[in-house]
Tab-separated table of C-alpha atoms and ligand atoms in Angstrom:
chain	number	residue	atom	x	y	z
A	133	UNK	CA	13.392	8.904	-20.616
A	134	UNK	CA	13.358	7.927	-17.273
A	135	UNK	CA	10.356	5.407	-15.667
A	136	UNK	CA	7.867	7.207	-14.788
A	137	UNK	CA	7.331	8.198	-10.940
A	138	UNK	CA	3.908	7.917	-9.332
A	139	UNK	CA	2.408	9.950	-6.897
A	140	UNK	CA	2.238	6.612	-4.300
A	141	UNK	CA	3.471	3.101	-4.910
A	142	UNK	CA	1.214	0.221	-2.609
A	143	UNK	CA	3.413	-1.608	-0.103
A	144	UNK	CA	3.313	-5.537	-0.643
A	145	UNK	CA	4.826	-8.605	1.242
A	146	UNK	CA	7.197	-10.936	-0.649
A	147	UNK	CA	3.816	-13.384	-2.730
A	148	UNK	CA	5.828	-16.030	-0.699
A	149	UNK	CA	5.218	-14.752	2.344
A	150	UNK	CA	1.519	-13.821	1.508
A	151	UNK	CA	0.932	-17.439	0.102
A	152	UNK	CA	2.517	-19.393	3.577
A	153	UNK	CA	-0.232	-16.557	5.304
A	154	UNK	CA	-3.096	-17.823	3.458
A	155	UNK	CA	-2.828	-21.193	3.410
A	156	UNK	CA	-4.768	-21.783	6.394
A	157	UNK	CA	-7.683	-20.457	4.170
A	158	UNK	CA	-7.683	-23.114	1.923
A	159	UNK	CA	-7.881	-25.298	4.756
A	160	UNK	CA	-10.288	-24.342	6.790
A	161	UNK	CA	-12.407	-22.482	4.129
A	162	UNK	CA	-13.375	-19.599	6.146
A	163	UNK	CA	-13.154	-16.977	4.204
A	164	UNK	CA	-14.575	-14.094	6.131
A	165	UNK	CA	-17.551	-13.084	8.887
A	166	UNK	CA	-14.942	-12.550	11.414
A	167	UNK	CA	-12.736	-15.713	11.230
A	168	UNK	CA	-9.358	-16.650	12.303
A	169	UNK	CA	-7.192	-13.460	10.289
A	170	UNK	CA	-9.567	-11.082	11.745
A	171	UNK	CA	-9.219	-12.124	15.046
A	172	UNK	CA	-5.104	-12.481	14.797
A	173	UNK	CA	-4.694	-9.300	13.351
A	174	UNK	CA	-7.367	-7.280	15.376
A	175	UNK	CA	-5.253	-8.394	18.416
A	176	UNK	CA	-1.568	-7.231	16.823
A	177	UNK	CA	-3.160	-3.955	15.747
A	178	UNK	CA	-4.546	-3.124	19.245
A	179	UNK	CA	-1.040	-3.368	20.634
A	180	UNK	CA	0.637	-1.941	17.696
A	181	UNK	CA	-1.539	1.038	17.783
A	182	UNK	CA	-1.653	0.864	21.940
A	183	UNK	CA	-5.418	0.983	21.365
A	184	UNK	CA	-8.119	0.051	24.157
A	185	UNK	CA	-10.412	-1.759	21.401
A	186	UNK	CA	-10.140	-1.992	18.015
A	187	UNK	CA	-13.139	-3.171	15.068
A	188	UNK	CA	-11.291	-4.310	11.688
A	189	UNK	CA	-13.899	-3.371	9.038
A	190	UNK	CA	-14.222	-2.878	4.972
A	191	UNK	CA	-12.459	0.604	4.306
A	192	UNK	CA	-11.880	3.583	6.121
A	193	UNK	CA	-14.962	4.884	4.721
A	194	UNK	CA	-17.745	2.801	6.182
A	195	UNK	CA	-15.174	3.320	9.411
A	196	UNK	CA	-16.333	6.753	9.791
A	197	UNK	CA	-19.763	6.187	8.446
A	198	UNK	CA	-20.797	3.396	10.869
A	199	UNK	CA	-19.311	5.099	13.872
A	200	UNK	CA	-21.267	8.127	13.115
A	201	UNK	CA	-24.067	6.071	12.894
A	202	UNK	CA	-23.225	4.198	15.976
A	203	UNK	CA	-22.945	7.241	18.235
A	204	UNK	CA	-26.399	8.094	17.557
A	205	UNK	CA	-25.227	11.775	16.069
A	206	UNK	CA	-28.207	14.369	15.532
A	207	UNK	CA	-28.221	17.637	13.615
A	208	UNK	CA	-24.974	19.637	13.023
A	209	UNK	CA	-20.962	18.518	12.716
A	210	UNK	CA	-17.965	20.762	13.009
A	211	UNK	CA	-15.828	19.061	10.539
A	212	UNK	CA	-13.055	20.469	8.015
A	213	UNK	CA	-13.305	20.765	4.471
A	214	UNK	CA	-9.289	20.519	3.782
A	215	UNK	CA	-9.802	16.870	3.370
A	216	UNK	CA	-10.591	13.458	1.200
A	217	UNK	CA	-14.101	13.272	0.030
A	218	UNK	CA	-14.950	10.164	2.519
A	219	UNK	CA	-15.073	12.682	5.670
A	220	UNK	CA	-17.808	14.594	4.800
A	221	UNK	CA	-20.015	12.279	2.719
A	222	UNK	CA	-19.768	10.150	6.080
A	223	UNK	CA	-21.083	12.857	7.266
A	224	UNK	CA	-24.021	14.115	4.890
A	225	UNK	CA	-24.584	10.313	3.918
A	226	UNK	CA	-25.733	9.656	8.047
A	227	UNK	CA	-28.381	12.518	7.267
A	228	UNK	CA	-26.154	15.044	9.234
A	229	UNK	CA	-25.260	18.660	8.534
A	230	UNK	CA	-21.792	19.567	7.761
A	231	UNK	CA	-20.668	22.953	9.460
A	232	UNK	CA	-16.810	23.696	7.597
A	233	UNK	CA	-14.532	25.441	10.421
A	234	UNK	CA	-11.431	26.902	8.942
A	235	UNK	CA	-8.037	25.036	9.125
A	236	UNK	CA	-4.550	27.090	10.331
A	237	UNK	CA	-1.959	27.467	8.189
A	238	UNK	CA	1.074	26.031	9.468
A	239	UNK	CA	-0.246	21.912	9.774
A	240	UNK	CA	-3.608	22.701	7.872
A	241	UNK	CA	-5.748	20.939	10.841
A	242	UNK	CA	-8.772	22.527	12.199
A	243	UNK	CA	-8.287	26.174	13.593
A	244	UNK	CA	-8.871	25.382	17.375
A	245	UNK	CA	-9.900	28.841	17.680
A	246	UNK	CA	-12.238	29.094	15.353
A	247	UNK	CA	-14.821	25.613	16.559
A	248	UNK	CA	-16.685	27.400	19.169
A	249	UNK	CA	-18.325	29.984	17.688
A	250	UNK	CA	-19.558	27.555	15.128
A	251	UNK	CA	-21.501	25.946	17.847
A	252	UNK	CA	-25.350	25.915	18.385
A	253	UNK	CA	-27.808	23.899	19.899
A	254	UNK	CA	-27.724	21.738	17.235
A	255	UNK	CA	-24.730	20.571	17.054
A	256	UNK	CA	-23.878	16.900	18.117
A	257	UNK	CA	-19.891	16.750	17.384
A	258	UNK	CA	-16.613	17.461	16.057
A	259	UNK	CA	-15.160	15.576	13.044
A	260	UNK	CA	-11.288	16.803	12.619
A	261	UNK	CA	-9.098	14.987	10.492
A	262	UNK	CA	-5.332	14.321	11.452
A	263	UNK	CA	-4.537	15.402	7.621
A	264	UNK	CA	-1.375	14.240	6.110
A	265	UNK	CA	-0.421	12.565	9.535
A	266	UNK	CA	-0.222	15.965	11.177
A	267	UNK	CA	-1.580	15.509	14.607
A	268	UNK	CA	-4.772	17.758	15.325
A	269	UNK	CA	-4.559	20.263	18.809
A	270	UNK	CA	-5.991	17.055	20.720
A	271	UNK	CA	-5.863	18.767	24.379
A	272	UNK	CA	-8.067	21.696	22.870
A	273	UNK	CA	-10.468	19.788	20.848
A	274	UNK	CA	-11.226	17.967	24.109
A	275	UNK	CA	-11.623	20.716	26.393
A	276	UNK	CA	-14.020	22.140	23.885
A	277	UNK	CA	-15.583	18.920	23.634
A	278	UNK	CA	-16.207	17.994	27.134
A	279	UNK	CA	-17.264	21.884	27.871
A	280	UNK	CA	-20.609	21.333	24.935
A	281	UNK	CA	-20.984	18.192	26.053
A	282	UNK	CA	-19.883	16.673	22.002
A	283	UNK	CA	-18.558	13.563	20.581
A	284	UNK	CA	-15.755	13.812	19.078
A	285	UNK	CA	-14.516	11.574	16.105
A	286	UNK	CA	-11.239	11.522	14.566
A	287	UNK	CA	-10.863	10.987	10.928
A	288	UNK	CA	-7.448	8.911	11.523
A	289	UNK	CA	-6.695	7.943	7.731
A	290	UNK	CA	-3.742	9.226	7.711
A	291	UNK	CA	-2.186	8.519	10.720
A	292	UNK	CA	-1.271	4.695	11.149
A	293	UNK	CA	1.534	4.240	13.625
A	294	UNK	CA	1.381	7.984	14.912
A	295	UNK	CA	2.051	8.694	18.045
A	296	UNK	CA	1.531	11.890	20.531
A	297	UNK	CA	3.078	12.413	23.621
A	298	UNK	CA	4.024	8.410	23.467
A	299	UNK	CA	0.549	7.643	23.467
A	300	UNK	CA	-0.964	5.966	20.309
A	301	UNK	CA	-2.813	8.535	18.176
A	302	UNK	CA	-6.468	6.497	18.471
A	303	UNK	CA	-5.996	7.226	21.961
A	304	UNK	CA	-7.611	10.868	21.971
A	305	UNK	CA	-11.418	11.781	21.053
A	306	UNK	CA	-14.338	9.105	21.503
A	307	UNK	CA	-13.359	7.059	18.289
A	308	UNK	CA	-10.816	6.995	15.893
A	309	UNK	CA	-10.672	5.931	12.241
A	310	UNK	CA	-7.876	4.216	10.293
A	311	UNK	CA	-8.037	3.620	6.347
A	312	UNK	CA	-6.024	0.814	5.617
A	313	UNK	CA	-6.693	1.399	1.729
A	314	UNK	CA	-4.110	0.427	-0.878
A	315	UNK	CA	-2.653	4.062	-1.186
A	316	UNK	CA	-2.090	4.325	2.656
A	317	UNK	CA	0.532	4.052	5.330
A	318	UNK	CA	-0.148	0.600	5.634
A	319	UNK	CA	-2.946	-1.676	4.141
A	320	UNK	CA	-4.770	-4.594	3.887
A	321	UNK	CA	-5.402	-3.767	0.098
A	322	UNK	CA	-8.811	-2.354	1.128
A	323	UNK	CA	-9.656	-2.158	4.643
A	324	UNK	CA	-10.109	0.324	7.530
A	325	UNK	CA	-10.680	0.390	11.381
A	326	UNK	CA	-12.318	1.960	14.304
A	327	UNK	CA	-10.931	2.608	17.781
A	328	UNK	CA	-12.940	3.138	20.445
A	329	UNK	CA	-13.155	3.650	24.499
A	330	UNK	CA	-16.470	2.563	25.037
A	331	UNK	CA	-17.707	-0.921	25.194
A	332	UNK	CA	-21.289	-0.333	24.437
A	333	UNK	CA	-20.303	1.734	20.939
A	334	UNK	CA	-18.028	-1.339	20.123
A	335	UNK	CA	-21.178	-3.913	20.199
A	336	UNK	CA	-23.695	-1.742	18.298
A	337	UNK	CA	-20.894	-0.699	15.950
A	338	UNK	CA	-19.825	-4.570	15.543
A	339	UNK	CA	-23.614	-5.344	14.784
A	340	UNK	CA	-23.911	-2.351	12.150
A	341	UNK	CA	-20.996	-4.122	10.115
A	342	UNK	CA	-22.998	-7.200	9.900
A	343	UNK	CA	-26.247	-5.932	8.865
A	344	UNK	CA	-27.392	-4.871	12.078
A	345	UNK	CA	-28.116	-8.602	13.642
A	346	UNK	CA	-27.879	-9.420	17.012
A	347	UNK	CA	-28.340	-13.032	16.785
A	348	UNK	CA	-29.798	-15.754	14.366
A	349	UNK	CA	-33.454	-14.584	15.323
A	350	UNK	CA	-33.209	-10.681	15.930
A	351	UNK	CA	-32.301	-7.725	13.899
A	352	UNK	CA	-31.713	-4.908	16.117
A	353	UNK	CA	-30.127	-1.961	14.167
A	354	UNK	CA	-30.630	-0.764	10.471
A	355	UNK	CA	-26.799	-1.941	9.331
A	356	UNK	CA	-25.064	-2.663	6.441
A	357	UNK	CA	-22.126	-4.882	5.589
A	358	UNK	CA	-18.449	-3.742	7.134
A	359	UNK	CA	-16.886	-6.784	7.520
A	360	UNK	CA	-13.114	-7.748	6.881
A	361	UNK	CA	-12.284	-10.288	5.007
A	362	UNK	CA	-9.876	-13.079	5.144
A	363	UNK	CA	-7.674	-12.343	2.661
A	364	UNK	CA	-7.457	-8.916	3.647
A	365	UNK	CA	-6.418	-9.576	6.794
A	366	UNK	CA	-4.162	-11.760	5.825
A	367	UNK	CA	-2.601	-9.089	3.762
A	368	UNK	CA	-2.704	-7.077	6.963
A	369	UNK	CA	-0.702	-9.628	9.221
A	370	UNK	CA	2.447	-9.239	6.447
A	371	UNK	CA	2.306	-6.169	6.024
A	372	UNK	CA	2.181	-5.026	9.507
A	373	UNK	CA	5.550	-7.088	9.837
A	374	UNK	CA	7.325	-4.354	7.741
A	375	UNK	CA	5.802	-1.499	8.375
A	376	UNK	CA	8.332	0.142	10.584
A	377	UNK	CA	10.857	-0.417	7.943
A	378	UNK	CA	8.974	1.160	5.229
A	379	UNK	CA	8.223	3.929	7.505
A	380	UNK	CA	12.070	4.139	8.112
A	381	UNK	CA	12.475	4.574	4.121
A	382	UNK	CA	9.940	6.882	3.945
A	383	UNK	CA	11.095	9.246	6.551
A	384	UNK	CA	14.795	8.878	4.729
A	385	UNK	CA	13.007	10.178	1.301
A	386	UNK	CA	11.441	12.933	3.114
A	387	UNK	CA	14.494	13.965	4.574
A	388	UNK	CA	16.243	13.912	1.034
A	389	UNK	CA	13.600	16.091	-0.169
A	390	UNK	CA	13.913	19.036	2.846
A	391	UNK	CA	17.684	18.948	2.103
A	392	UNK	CA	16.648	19.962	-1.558
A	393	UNK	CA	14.231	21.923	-0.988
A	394	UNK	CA	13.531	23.492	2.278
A	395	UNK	CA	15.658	26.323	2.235
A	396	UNK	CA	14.138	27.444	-0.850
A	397	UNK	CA	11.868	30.762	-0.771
A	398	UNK	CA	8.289	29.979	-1.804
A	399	UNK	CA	8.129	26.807	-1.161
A	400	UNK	CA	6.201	25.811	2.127
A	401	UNK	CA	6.832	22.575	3.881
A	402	UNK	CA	5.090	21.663	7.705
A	403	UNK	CA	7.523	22.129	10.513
A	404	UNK	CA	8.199	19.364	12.256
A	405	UNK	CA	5.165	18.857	15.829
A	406	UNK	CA	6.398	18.926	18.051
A	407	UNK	CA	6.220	15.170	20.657
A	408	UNK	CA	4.822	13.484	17.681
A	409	UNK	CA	6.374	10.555	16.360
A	410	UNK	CA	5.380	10.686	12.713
A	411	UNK	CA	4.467	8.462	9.727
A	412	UNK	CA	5.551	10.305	6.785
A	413	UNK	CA	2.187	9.442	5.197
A	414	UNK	CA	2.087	12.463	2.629
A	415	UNK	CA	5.031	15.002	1.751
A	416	UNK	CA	2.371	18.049	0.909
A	417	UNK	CA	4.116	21.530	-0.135
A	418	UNK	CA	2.678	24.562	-0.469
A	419	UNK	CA	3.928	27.141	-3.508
A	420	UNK	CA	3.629	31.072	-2.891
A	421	UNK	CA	3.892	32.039	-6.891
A	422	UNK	CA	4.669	35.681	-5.130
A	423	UNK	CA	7.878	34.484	-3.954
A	424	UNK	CA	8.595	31.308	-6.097
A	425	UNK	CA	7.694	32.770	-9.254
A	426	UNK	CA	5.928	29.574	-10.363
A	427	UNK	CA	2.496	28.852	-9.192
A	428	UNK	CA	0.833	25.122	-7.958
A	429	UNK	CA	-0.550	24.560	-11.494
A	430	UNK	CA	2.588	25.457	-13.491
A	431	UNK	CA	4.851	23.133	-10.992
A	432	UNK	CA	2.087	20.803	-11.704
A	433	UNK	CA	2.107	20.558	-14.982
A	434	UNK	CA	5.872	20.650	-15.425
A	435	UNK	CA	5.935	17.804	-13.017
A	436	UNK	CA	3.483	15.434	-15.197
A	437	UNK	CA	5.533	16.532	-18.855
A	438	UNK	CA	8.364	15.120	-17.090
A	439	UNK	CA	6.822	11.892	-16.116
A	440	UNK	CA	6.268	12.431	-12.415
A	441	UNK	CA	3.054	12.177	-11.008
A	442	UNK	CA	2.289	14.516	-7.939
A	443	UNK	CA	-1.118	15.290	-6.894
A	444	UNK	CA	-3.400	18.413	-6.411
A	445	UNK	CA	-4.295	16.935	-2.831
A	446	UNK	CA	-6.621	18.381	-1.337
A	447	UNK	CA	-8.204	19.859	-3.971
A	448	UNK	CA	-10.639	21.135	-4.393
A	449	UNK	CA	-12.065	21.784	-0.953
A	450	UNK	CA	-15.330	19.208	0.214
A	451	UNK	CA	-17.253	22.216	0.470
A	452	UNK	CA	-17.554	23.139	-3.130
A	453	UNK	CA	-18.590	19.772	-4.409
A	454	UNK	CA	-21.608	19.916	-6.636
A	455	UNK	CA	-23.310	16.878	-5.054
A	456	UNK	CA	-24.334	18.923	-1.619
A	457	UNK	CA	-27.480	20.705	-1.799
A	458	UNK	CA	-28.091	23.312	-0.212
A	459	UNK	CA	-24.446	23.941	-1.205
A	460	UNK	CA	-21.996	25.671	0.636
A	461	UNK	CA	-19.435	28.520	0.557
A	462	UNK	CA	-15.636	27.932	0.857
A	463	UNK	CA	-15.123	31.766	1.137
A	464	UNK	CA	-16.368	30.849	4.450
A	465	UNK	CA	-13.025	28.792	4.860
A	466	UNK	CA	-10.520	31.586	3.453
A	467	UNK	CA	-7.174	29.607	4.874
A	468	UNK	CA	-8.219	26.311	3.476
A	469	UNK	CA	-9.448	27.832	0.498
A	470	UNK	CA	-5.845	29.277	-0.332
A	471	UNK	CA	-4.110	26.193	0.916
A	472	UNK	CA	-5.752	24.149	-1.476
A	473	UNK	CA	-4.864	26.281	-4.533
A	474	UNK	CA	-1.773	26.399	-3.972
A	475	UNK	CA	-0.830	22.961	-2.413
A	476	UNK	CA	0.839	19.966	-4.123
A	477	UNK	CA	1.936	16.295	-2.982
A	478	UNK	CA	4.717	15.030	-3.999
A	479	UNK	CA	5.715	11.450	-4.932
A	480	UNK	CA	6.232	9.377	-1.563
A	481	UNK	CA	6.374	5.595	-1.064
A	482	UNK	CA	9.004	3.044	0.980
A	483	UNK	CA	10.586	2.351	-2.604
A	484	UNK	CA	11.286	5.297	-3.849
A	485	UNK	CA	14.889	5.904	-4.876
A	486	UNK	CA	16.668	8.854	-3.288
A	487	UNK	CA	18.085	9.664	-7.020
A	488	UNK	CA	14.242	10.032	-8.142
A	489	UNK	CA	13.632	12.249	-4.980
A	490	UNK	CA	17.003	14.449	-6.339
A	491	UNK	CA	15.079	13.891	-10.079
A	492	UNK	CA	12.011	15.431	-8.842
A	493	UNK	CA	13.091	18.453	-7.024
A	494	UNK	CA	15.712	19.057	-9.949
A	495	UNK	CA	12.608	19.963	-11.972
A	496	UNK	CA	10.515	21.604	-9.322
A	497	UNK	CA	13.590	23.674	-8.709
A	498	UNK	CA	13.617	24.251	-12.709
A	499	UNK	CA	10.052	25.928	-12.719
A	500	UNK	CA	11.313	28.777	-9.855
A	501	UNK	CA	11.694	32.097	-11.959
B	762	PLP	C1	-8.441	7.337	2.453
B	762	PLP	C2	-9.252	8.263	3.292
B	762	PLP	C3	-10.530	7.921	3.781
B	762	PLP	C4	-11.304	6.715	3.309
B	762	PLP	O1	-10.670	5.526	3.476
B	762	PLP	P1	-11.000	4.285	2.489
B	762	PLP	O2	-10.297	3.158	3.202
B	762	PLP	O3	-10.408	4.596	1.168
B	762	PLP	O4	-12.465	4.101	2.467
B	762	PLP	C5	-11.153	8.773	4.655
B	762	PLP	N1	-10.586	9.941	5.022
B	762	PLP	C6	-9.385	10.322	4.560
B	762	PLP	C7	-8.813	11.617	5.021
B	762	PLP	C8	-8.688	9.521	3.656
B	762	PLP	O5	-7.515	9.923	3.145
């Protein structure tokens, strides 16, 4: 039997290289608050990303909650539900309402057309999320933005090193978040950021990560604790060193898996957007049992007998989870609804062989009736 495949594979730095990084640690024994890692690698990650400013914090997570908190939102958000948990419990978890707008169904972003008549007076911003590294309709979100007068905040998980119209993808909406978690693009084993335009957000926002104090003697906002670590950053600062290369690889295994699959019927992969430079963060693909004979669950299951783990991502939707009360109603969200029954992704990471990629869709291919 063959190793078994994982759904995502962490990308680590040579321990030699990480040691020589964190040496200066034991020296100086600063080991977090803001020290000498954070600063290094805040300033290589603004120009890498071609960011104004840039706030390294905990996890992607506390990235969106904080900002949210540090824009002073109020009442309603226009937010997707075709998406990780962490968007909207940000969300609810900052005493907000979640409004779901539909996604489309050729990227699975938010349906543009669909935001403004989800509107009211209540509502204090927009919350898309780039999913899978696909690059929302930017121009329209801020035209609808700037016409209601909203904030809007980008759930940027998923898209480290992307790039729109040669502009960095952190560029567009009021703030942008990064995850830098294990599973991602790129980490700093846990970790996440915030990108921002305004100067103002960036102070509040770098007092909420440290328990909302000001200085020695004043406490000005009710925060919590955001801050990067060390070590983390340090993991950051090698990392970031090979991340075009395992970006590279990445894109290679993605290609491998379009020349095997893509011209199959039934099987539904995102064309490519057009003046995006991508990050091959996620290789999701969508199964229409109609044509393909098999559905999601069946390729699913086939997948795991044989030892290869893919995922059931994003499912189920954030709008049927048990946890919200009053709850709501995905029928209300019919195109991400279907998406996410019948969506799957599949195994991608820098290392993975091109033979396990030809291994894989050999047995996807074997479930098609
Ligand atoms: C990973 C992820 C997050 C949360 O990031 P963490 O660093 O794990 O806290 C938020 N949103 C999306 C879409 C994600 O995939």
């Amino acid at each position: 039997m063959p190793d078994k495949i994982l759904v995502t594979r962490s990308s680590m730095p040579d321990f030699d290289e990480y040691a020589e990084e964190i040496k200066s640690i034991w020296d100086s024994h600063w080991l977090t608050n803001m020290g000498p890692k954070h600063q290094e690698l805040q300033k290589q990650l603004k120009e890498y990303l071609s960011v104004e400013n840039i706030d390294l914090l905990t996890n992607g997570h506390m990235a969106l909650e904080l900002s949210m908190q540090a824009l002073g939102l109020m009442g309603e958000v226009i937010t997707t539900p075709f998406t990780f948990a962490s968007t909207t419990q940000a969300i609810v978890r900052n005493g907000l309402k979640p409004v779901f707008c539909d996604v489309n169904p050729v990227d699975f972003t938010m349906d543009v057309t669909k935001i403004e008549s989800l509107i009211t007076d209540k509502t204090s911003a927009i919350v898309p999320v780039h999913v899978y590294g696909n690059v929302c309709n930017v121009e329209e979100i801020e035209r609808i933005a700037k016409k209601h007068n909203l904030k809007v905040i980008y759930d940027a998980a998923h898209t480290f090193g992307v790039r729109y119209k040669g502009k960095g993808i952190a560029s567009f909406g009021d703030v942008s978040c990064f995850s830098f978690h294990a599973t991602k693009v790129y980490n700093t084993i846990e970790g996440g950021a915030v990108c921002y335009h305004d100067a103002k957000f960036g102070e509040t926002l770098a007092r909420l990560k440290n328990f909302g104090i000001k200085d020695t003697e004043t406490v000005s906002e009710i925060g919590a604790n955001a801050k990067m670590n060390e070590f983390c950053a340090a993991m950051g600062l090698c990392n970031l060193r090979h991340v075009d290369a395992e970006i590279a690889k990445r894109k290679a295994a993605v290609e491998r898996y379009k020349q095997n699959l893509a011209s199959v019927d039934g099987i539904y992969f995102v064309p490519e957007q057009k003046d995006v430079q991508q990050n091959y963060a996620y290789l999701p693909v969508v199964f229409d049992k109609d044509v393909f004979g098999a559905d999601r669950d069946e390729v699913f299951e086939v997948l795991g007998q044989n030892d290869i783990g893919a995922r059931k991502y994003f499912y189920p939707l954030t709008n049927t989870f048990d946890c919200y009360e009053p709850k709501f109603d995905a029928n209300e969200t019919p195109v991400a609804l279907k998406i996410s029954q019948n969506i799957l992704t599949l195994p991608l990471y820098a290392d993975l062989a091109l033979e396990d990629v030809d291994r894989i869709c050999s047995v996807i291919l074997s479930c098609k009736k």
